[in-house]
Amino acid sequence: MYGMELRAPLSLGLQASPETAVQSWEARDTAADAIKLAQMSMKAAYDRGHQAIAFEVGEKVLLRLHKGYKVGATLPHKIGNQYAGPYTVLQRVGNLAYRLDLGPESQLHPVISVAHLEKCPQEADPYNRTQLEPGPVEVDGEKLGDKFRSYEIENLLRKEWRKEKSGRDKGKQTPWYLVNWQGYGDKHNLWYREEHLADAQELVDAYNNKHPETRDAPQQAENTKAPEPTRRPGRPRKSGAPVQRGRSNRRRPGRARKSEARVARPPPAKRGGRSTK
């Protein structure tokens, strides 16, 4: 090789001098100290902008997608979704991992490191992106072409007692609830009778326990207005206003009724001027 003088086999077996050995150990210790100093400086710089991440059981978290974590991705990572979720925390595993509720269709391991998790923001979407509607849920007995399908209920917003105007409960007060659907905006909120929320009885009970004042129907106020007194016909009012009388039945003199003015006429004669015997 050019530019380098290789050692001969005889020189490899020679022992280094004591001075060379001391210099080698000093250089090694200096390098180790420099590495420790670099590690300490990097740790201090990282700790200045880092906070320990911890989640509570039942909290919503987002899974950061990267190599090894893909959830039905159809676009490249650069322009695709950066997070998946939100998922519910089921259990804390050690100090740096959590077990998530990924659903029965997920092929990922449910225990994920805290380095790949992030707290879910309180608002629905911090970027105000248009969310896809989740669609109906699968319920036994329902088919895809049915007119009425089942949807997940997020919560019950309000409760009102309404008087039924028709049907078997006509005249009765029945409870109605304002339903907010999971994955749909406020424009899809609808009012439903309590009997139509049989599959969401837990939400109905939770609302009644939170708002006990709406549990019973309000009592209708009675009509306490006194009826107006009836007046006898022909008597003047207290205000002294003249009483309007009806049309007089007296006949004017010299004029007779049509029935009295009629005169009986003789029977008409036969044609030809002849009369009967």
Short mmCIF file of C-alpha atoms in Angstrom, two decimals:
data_model
loop_
_atom_site.label_atom_id
_atom_site.label_comp_id
_atom_site.label_asym_id
_atom_site.label_seq_id
_atom_site.Cartn_x
_atom_site.Cartn_y
_atom_site.Cartn_z
CA MET A 1 0.00 0.00 0.00
CA TYR A 2 1.16 3.47 -0.74
CA GLY A 3 1.38 6.11 1.99
CA MET A 4 1.48 3.70 4.94
CA GLU A 5 4.26 1.63 6.41
CA LEU A 6 3.00 -1.74 7.62
CA ARG A 7 4.43 -3.40 10.67
CA ALA A 8 6.60 -6.38 10.29
CA PRO A 9 5.71 -9.65 12.08
CA LEU A 10 8.68 -9.11 14.40
CA SER A 11 7.44 -5.69 15.57
CA LEU A 12 4.02 -7.06 16.63
CA GLY A 13 5.50 -9.13 19.40
CA LEU A 14 7.49 -6.30 20.95
CA GLN A 15 6.14 -4.85 24.20
CA ALA A 16 5.37 -1.13 24.46
CA SER A 17 7.43 1.05 26.68
CA PRO A 18 6.04 2.16 30.08
CA GLU A 19 5.70 5.73 28.88
CA THR A 20 3.60 4.65 25.90
CA ALA A 21 1.35 2.54 28.15
CA VAL A 22 0.73 5.46 30.49
CA GLN A 23 -0.13 7.74 27.60
CA SER A 24 -2.57 5.17 26.24
CA TRP A 25 -4.41 4.87 29.58
CA GLU A 26 -4.54 8.63 29.97
CA ALA A 27 -5.97 9.05 26.48
CA ARG A 28 -8.60 6.38 27.23
CA ASP A 29 -9.65 8.06 30.49
CA THR A 30 -9.82 11.44 28.75
CA ALA A 31 -12.08 10.03 26.04
CA ALA A 32 -14.37 8.39 28.64
CA ASP A 33 -14.67 11.67 30.56
CA ALA A 34 -15.47 13.53 27.35
CA ILE A 35 -18.23 11.03 26.54
CA LYS A 36 -19.76 11.40 30.01
CA LEU A 37 -19.64 15.19 29.73
CA ALA A 38 -21.38 15.04 26.35
CA GLN A 39 -24.06 12.74 27.76
CA MET A 40 -24.70 15.05 30.71
CA SER A 41 -25.00 18.10 28.47
CA MET A 42 -27.42 16.31 26.13
CA LYS A 43 -29.52 15.12 29.08
CA ALA A 44 -29.72 18.64 30.48
CA ALA A 45 -30.79 20.03 27.11
CA TYR A 46 -33.45 17.31 26.72
CA ASP A 47 -34.84 17.74 30.23
CA ARG A 48 -35.31 21.48 29.77
CA GLY A 49 -38.06 20.94 27.17
CA HIS A 50 -39.38 17.53 28.24
CA GLN A 51 -42.10 16.63 30.68
CA ALA A 52 -42.99 13.20 31.96
CA ILE A 53 -46.05 11.81 30.18
CA ALA A 54 -48.60 9.88 32.21
CA PHE A 55 -52.16 8.82 31.43
CA GLU A 56 -55.07 7.80 33.60
CA VAL A 57 -57.21 4.71 33.09
CA GLY A 58 -60.17 5.65 30.89
CA GLU A 59 -58.40 8.61 29.27
CA LYS A 60 -58.40 9.08 25.49
CA VAL A 61 -55.02 8.97 23.71
CA LEU A 62 -53.74 9.14 20.13
CA LEU A 63 -51.32 6.63 18.59
CA ARG A 64 -48.46 8.20 16.64
CA LEU A 65 -48.11 6.37 13.36
CA HIS A 66 -44.60 5.46 12.19
CA LYS A 67 -42.74 2.47 10.83
CA GLY A 68 -44.35 -0.53 12.48
CA TYR A 69 -47.67 1.15 13.33
CA LYS A 70 -50.09 1.28 10.40
CA VAL A 71 -53.85 1.40 10.72
CA GLY A 72 -55.43 0.82 7.31
CA ALA A 73 -53.21 3.42 5.63
CA THR A 74 -53.83 3.92 1.91
CA LEU A 75 -51.68 7.04 1.48
CA PRO A 76 -47.93 7.47 1.97
CA HIS A 77 -46.81 8.38 5.46
CA LYS A 78 -45.75 11.86 4.39
CA ILE A 79 -49.24 12.92 3.27
CA GLY A 80 -51.32 10.42 5.23
CA ASN A 81 -52.63 10.51 8.78
CA GLN A 82 -49.98 11.08 11.42
CA TYR A 83 -52.11 9.81 14.32
CA ALA A 84 -54.73 7.11 14.84
CA GLY A 85 -57.45 7.01 17.43
CA PRO A 86 -58.58 8.13 19.86
CA TYR A 87 -58.23 4.98 21.97
CA THR A 88 -59.17 4.37 25.58
CA VAL A 89 -56.49 3.52 28.16
CA LEU A 90 -57.34 0.22 29.87
CA GLN A 91 -54.30 -0.44 32.07
CA ARG A 92 -50.87 0.87 32.91
CA VAL A 93 -48.12 -1.67 32.23
CA GLY A 94 -44.95 -0.71 34.09
CA ASN A 95 -43.82 2.91 34.00
CA LEU A 96 -43.51 3.44 30.26
CA ALA A 97 -46.28 1.44 28.58
CA TYR A 98 -50.08 1.29 28.51
CA ARG A 99 -52.66 -1.22 27.36
CA LEU A 100 -55.15 0.35 24.92
CA ASP A 101 -58.58 -0.65 23.67
CA LEU A 102 -57.75 -1.02 19.98
CA GLY A 103 -60.88 -2.98 19.12
CA PRO A 104 -61.30 -6.60 18.04
CA GLU A 105 -60.39 -5.89 14.40
CA SER A 106 -56.98 -4.36 15.13
CA GLN A 107 -53.87 -6.43 14.42
CA LEU A 108 -51.58 -4.32 16.64
CA HIS A 109 -50.37 -5.40 20.05
CA PRO A 110 -52.46 -3.57 22.66
CA VAL A 111 -49.48 -2.72 24.91
CA ILE A 112 -47.78 0.36 23.44
CA SER A 113 -44.88 2.46 24.73
CA VAL A 114 -45.60 5.93 26.05
CA ALA A 115 -43.16 7.32 23.46
CA HIS A 116 -45.74 6.59 20.74
CA LEU A 117 -48.76 8.01 22.58
CA GLU A 118 -50.10 11.52 22.85
CA LYS A 119 -52.96 13.03 24.80
CA CYS A 120 -56.13 13.47 22.81
CA PRO A 121 -57.18 17.16 22.58
CA GLN A 122 -60.43 18.17 24.24
CA GLU A 123 -62.01 19.50 21.05
CA ALA A 124 -63.19 17.11 18.35
CA ASP A 125 -60.43 18.03 15.89
CA PRO A 126 -57.80 20.75 16.49
CA TYR A 127 -57.45 21.27 12.72
CA ASN A 128 -61.22 21.56 12.03
CA ARG A 129 -61.07 18.84 9.40
CA THR A 130 -64.24 17.32 7.97
CA GLN A 131 -64.86 14.07 9.79
CA LEU A 132 -66.40 11.11 8.02
CA GLU A 133 -69.71 9.89 9.42
CA PRO A 134 -69.25 6.54 11.21
CA GLY A 135 -72.49 5.08 9.84
CA PRO A 136 -74.79 2.55 11.52
CA VAL A 137 -73.63 -0.18 13.88
CA GLU A 138 -74.11 -3.88 13.34
CA VAL A 139 -77.07 -5.23 15.31
CA ASP A 140 -78.45 -8.75 15.18
CA GLY A 141 -81.58 -8.90 13.07
CA GLU A 142 -80.88 -5.75 11.03
CA LYS A 143 -79.98 -5.88 7.36
CA LEU A 144 -78.12 -3.45 5.15
CA GLY A 145 -81.21 -2.47 3.18
CA ASP A 146 -83.48 -1.81 6.16
CA LYS A 147 -85.11 1.60 6.37
CA PHE A 148 -84.28 2.06 10.07
CA ARG A 149 -80.77 1.26 11.37
CA SER A 150 -79.13 1.53 14.78
CA TYR A 151 -76.56 4.23 15.60
CA GLU A 152 -74.36 4.89 18.62
CA ILE A 153 -75.60 7.56 21.04
CA GLU A 154 -73.00 9.97 22.43
CA ASN A 155 -75.15 11.47 25.21
CA LEU A 156 -78.54 12.93 26.04
CA LEU A 157 -78.57 16.72 25.99
CA ARG A 158 -82.04 17.74 27.23
CA LYS A 159 -85.33 16.35 28.47
CA GLU A 160 -88.83 17.71 28.02
CA TRP A 161 -92.30 16.60 29.02
CA ARG A 162 -94.74 16.94 26.13
CA LYS A 163 -98.47 16.46 25.95
CA GLU A 164 -99.37 13.94 23.29
CA LYS A 165 -101.84 15.21 20.71
CA SER A 166 -102.76 11.88 19.16
CA GLY A 167 -102.35 8.15 19.55
CA ARG A 168 -103.01 5.91 22.51
CA ASP A 169 -101.38 8.40 24.93
CA LYS A 170 -103.43 11.38 23.75
CA GLY A 171 -103.66 13.98 26.50
CA LYS A 172 -100.88 12.40 28.61
CA GLN A 173 -97.45 13.90 29.28
CA THR A 174 -94.56 11.74 28.08
CA PRO A 175 -90.78 12.35 28.41
CA TRP A 176 -88.77 13.27 25.31
CA TYR A 177 -84.94 13.35 25.08
CA LEU A 178 -82.67 15.31 22.75
CA VAL A 179 -80.20 12.72 21.39
CA ASN A 180 -76.65 13.54 20.28
CA TRP A 181 -75.23 10.85 17.97
CA GLN A 182 -71.64 9.69 18.18
CA GLY A 183 -69.59 10.97 15.25
CA TYR A 184 -72.28 13.41 14.05
CA GLY A 185 -72.60 17.15 14.55
CA ASP A 186 -75.28 19.09 16.39
CA LYS A 187 -77.34 19.46 13.22
CA HIS A 188 -78.21 15.76 13.47
CA ASN A 189 -79.61 16.01 17.02
CA LEU A 190 -83.16 14.65 17.23
CA TRP A 191 -85.91 14.37 19.84
CA TYR A 192 -87.08 10.86 20.77
CA ARG A 193 -89.61 9.49 23.20
CA GLU A 194 -88.29 7.50 26.13
CA GLU A 195 -89.87 4.29 24.85
CA HIS A 196 -87.77 4.56 21.68
CA LEU A 197 -84.53 4.57 23.76
CA ALA A 198 -84.93 1.10 25.22
CA ASP A 199 -81.42 0.08 24.10
CA ALA A 200 -79.91 3.16 25.82
CA GLN A 201 -81.47 2.71 29.25
CA GLU A 202 -78.12 3.33 30.96
CA LEU A 203 -77.90 6.81 29.42
CA VAL A 204 -81.51 7.54 30.39
CA ASP A 205 -80.88 6.51 34.01
CA ALA A 206 -77.65 8.52 34.12
CA TYR A 207 -79.46 11.64 32.86
CA ASN A 208 -82.28 11.24 35.40
CA ASN A 209 -79.78 10.77 38.23
CA LYS A 210 -77.90 13.89 37.14
CA HIS A 211 -81.10 15.93 36.73
CA PRO A 212 -83.56 14.60 39.34
CA GLU A 213 -85.79 17.65 38.94
CA THR A 214 -86.87 16.39 35.50
CA ARG A 215 -87.71 12.87 36.63
CA ASP A 216 -91.44 13.53 37.17
CA ALA A 217 -93.85 15.33 34.89
CA PRO A 218 -94.61 18.94 35.90
CA GLN A 219 -98.07 19.59 37.31
CA GLN A 220 -100.36 21.60 35.09
CA ALA A 221 -101.50 24.94 36.50
CA GLU A 222 -105.25 25.02 37.21
CA ASN A 223 -107.40 27.68 35.58
CA THR A 224 -108.45 29.92 38.50
CA LYS A 225 -110.17 32.60 36.40
CA ALA A 226 -113.75 33.18 37.62
CA PRO A 227 -116.47 32.76 34.99
CA GLU A 228 -118.29 35.86 33.80
CA PRO A 229 -121.78 36.32 35.33
CA THR A 230 -124.67 35.73 32.99
CA ARG A 231 -127.19 38.57 32.43
CA ARG A 232 -130.90 38.16 32.06
CA PRO A 233 -132.24 39.12 28.64
CA GLY A 234 -133.99 42.47 28.43
CA ARG A 235 -132.33 44.03 31.45
CA PRO A 236 -130.18 47.14 30.88
CA ARG A 237 -126.45 47.01 31.55
CA LYS A 238 -124.87 48.67 34.55
CA SER A 239 -123.14 51.19 32.33
CA GLY A 240 -126.51 52.65 31.30
CA ALA A 241 -126.06 51.93 27.61
CA PRO A 242 -129.33 51.63 25.70
CA VAL A 243 -130.53 48.16 25.07
CA GLN A 244 -130.77 47.20 21.42
CA ARG A 245 -134.21 45.80 20.76
CA GLY A 246 -135.17 43.43 18.05
CA ARG A 247 -137.38 44.14 15.01
CA SER A 248 -140.96 45.09 15.89
CA ASN A 249 -143.68 42.61 15.07
CA ARG A 250 -146.53 45.22 14.89
CA ARG A 251 -148.10 45.79 11.46
CA ARG A 252 -148.56 49.20 9.96
CA PRO A 253 -152.21 50.37 9.56
CA GLY A 254 -153.78 50.05 6.12
CA ARG A 255 -151.49 47.25 4.97
CA ALA A 256 -152.33 43.62 5.16
CA ARG A 257 -150.13 40.67 4.99
CA LYS A 258 -149.69 38.91 1.72
CA SER A 259 -151.55 35.91 2.97
CA GLU A 260 -154.60 38.06 3.89
CA ALA A 261 -154.58 40.10 0.64
CA ARG A 262 -154.96 37.06 -1.55
CA VAL A 263 -158.49 36.44 -3.00
CA ALA A 264 -159.83 33.11 -4.18
CA ARG A 265 -160.08 33.09 -7.96
CA PRO A 266 -162.83 31.22 -9.95
CA PRO A 267 -161.82 28.13 -11.90
CA PRO A 268 -160.79 28.85 -15.51
CA ALA A 269 -163.41 28.29 -18.27
CA LYS A 270 -162.97 25.75 -21.03
CA ARG A 271 -161.89 26.75 -24.52
CA GLY A 272 -164.54 27.71 -27.11
CA GLY A 273 -166.72 29.72 -24.73
CA ARG A 274 -168.97 26.78 -23.95
CA SER A 275 -169.84 25.93 -20.46
CA THR A 276 -170.89 22.66 -19.03
CA LYS A 277 -174.40 21.92 -18.04
#
